[in-house]
Tab-separated table of C-alpha atoms in Angstrom:
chain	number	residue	atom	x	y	z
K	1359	UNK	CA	3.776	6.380	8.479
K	1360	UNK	CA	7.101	4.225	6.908
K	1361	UNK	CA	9.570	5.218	9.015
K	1362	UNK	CA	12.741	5.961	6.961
K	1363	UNK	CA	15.026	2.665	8.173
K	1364	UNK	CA	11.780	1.144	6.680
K	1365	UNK	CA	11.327	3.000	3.677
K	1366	UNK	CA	12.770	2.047	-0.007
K	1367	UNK	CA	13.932	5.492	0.223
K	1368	UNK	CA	15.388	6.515	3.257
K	1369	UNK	CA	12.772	8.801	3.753
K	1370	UNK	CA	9.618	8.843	5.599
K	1371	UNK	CA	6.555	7.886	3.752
K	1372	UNK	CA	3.473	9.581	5.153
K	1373	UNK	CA	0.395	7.011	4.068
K	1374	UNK	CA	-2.745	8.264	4.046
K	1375	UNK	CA	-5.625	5.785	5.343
K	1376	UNK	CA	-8.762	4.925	3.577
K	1377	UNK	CA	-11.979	3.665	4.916
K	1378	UNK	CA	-10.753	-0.021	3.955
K	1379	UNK	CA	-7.740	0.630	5.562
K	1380	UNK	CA	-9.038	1.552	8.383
K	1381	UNK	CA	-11.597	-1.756	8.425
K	1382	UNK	CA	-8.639	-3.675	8.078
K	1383	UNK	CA	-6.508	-1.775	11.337
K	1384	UNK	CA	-9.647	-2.127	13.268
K	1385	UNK	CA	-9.438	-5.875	12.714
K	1386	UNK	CA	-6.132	-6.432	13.815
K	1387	UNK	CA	-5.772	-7.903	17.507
K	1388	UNK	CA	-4.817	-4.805	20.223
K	1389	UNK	CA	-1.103	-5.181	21.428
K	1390	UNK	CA	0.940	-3.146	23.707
K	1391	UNK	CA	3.374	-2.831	20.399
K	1392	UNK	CA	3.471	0.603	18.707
K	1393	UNK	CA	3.642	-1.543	15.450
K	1394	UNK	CA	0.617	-1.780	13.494
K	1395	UNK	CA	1.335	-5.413	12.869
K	1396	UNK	CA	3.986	-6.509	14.890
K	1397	UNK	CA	5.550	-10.176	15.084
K	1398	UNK	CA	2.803	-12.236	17.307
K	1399	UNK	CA	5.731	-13.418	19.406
K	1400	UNK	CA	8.353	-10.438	20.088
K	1401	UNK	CA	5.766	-7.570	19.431
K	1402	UNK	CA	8.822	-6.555	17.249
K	1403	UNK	CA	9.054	-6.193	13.687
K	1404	UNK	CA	7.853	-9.376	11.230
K	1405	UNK	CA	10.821	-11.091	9.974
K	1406	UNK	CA	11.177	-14.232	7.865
K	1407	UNK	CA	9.398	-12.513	5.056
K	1408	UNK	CA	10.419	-15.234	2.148
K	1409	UNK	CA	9.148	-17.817	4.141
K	1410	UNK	CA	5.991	-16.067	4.845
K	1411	UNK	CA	5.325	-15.391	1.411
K	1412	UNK	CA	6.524	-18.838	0.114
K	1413	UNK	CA	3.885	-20.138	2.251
K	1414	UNK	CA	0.724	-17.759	1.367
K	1415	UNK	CA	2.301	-18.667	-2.447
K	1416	UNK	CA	1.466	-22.381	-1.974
K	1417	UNK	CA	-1.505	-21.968	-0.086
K	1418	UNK	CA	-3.269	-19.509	-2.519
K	1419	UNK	CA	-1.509	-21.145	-5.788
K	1420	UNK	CA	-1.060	-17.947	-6.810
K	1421	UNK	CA	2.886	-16.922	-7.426
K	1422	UNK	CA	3.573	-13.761	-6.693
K	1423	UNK	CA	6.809	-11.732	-4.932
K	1424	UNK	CA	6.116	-9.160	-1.709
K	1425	UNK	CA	6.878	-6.605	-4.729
K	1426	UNK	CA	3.760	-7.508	-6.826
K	1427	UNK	CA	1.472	-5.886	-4.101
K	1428	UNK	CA	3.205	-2.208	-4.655
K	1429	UNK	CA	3.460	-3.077	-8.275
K	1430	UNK	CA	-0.344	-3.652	-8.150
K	1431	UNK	CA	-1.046	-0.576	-6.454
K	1432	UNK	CA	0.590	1.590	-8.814
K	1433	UNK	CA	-0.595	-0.234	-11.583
K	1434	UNK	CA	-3.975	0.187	-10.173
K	1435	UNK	CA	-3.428	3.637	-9.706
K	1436	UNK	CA	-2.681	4.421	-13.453
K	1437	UNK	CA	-5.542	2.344	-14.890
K	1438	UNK	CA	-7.602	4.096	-12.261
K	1439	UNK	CA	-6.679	7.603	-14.044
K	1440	UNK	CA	-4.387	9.207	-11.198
K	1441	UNK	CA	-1.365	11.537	-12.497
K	1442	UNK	CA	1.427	9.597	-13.118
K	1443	UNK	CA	3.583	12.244	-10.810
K	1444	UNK	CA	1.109	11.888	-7.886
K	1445	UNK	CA	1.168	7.567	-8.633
K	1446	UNK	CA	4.615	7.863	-7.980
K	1447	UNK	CA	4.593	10.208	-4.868
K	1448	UNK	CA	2.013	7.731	-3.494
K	1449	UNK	CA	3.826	4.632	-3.545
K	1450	UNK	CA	7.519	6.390	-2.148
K	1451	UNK	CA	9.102	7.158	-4.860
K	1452	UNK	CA	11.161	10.831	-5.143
K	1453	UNK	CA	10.743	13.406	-7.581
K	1454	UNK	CA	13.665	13.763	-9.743
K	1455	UNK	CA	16.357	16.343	-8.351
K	1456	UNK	CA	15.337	19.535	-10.396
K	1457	UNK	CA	11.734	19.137	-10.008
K	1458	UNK	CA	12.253	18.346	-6.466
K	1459	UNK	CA	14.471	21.212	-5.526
K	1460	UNK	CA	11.523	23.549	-6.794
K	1461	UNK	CA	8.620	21.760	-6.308
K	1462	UNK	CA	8.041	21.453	-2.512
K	1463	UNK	CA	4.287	20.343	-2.305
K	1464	UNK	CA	3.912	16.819	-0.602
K	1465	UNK	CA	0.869	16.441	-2.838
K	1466	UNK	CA	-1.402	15.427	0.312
K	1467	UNK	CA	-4.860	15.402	-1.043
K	1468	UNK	CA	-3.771	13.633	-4.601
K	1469	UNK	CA	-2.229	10.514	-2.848
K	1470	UNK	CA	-5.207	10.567	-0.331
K	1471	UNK	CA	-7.268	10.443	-3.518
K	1472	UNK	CA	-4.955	7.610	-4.883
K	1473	UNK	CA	-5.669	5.552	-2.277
K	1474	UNK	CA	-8.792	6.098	-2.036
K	1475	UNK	CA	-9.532	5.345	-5.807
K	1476	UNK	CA	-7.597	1.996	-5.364
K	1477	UNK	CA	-9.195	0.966	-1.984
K	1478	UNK	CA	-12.711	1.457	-3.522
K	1479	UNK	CA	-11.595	-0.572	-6.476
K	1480	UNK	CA	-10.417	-3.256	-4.347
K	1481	UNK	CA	-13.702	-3.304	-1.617
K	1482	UNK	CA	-15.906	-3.669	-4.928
K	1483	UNK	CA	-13.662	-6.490	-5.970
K	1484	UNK	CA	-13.870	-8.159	-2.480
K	1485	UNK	CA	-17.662	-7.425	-2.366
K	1486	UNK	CA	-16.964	-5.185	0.980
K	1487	UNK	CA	-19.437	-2.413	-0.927
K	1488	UNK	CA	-23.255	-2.443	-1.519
K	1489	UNK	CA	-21.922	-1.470	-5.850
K	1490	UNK	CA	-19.864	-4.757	-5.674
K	1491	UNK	CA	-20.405	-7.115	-8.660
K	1492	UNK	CA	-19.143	-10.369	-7.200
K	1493	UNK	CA	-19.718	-13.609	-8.769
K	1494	UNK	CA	-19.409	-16.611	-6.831
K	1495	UNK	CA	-16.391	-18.836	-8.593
K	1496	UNK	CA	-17.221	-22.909	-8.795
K	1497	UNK	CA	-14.978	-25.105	-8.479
């Protein structure tokens, strides 16, 4: 859960987890924080963000913003086929204030699908499934 002094929005954003998700929780060291991935210092929240990613920028040579990894997702989503109003829902975005003054449904099981069609994208990418067509890069 994005709590809402977290969330783009102001509102909380319920996730829901996928298998890889859960592979990747599992991996994370046990605190006494009830952050998922607190500072390693504080056990408070992560700060220094543009440093952070200005570092994993020059390490990977890849240049990106913290942005590009929800852009991805919902870019993912949409090439992955999932409606474009349950894409949008998934990622914390509001519906519009008529459609959202009728339409009440959280949409639970389409962004648990939407995540799930992404995370099984990814884990083939990464090679973390037995279907994953990974070549080796040289170089």
């Amino acid at each position: 859960m994005v709590r809402p002094e977290h969330a783009k929005t102001g509102a909380q954003h319920e996730v829901p987890l996928t298998d890889l998700m859960r592979q990747v929780i599992a991996g994370a060291p046990l605190t006494t924080s009830p952050l998922l991935f607190p500072a390693v210092k504080v056990s408070g929240r992560i700060t220094g963000w543009t440093v952070r990613v200005d570092d994993l920028r020059q390490a990977s040579g890849v240049n990106f913003r913290l942005h590009d990894l929800r852009r991805t997702a919902r870019t993912l989503m949409s090439r992955l086929h999932v409606p474009e109003d349950i894409a949008e829902l998934a990622i914390g975005h509001v519906r519009a204030d008529l459609i959202a003054r009728y339409n009440k449904d959280e949409a639970w099981e389409g962004r648990r699908d939407a995540f799930t069609r992404v995370s099984d994208h990814v884990a083939t990418l990464i090679g973390a499934c037995e279907r994953a067509a990974v070549i080796p890069l040289r170089g």
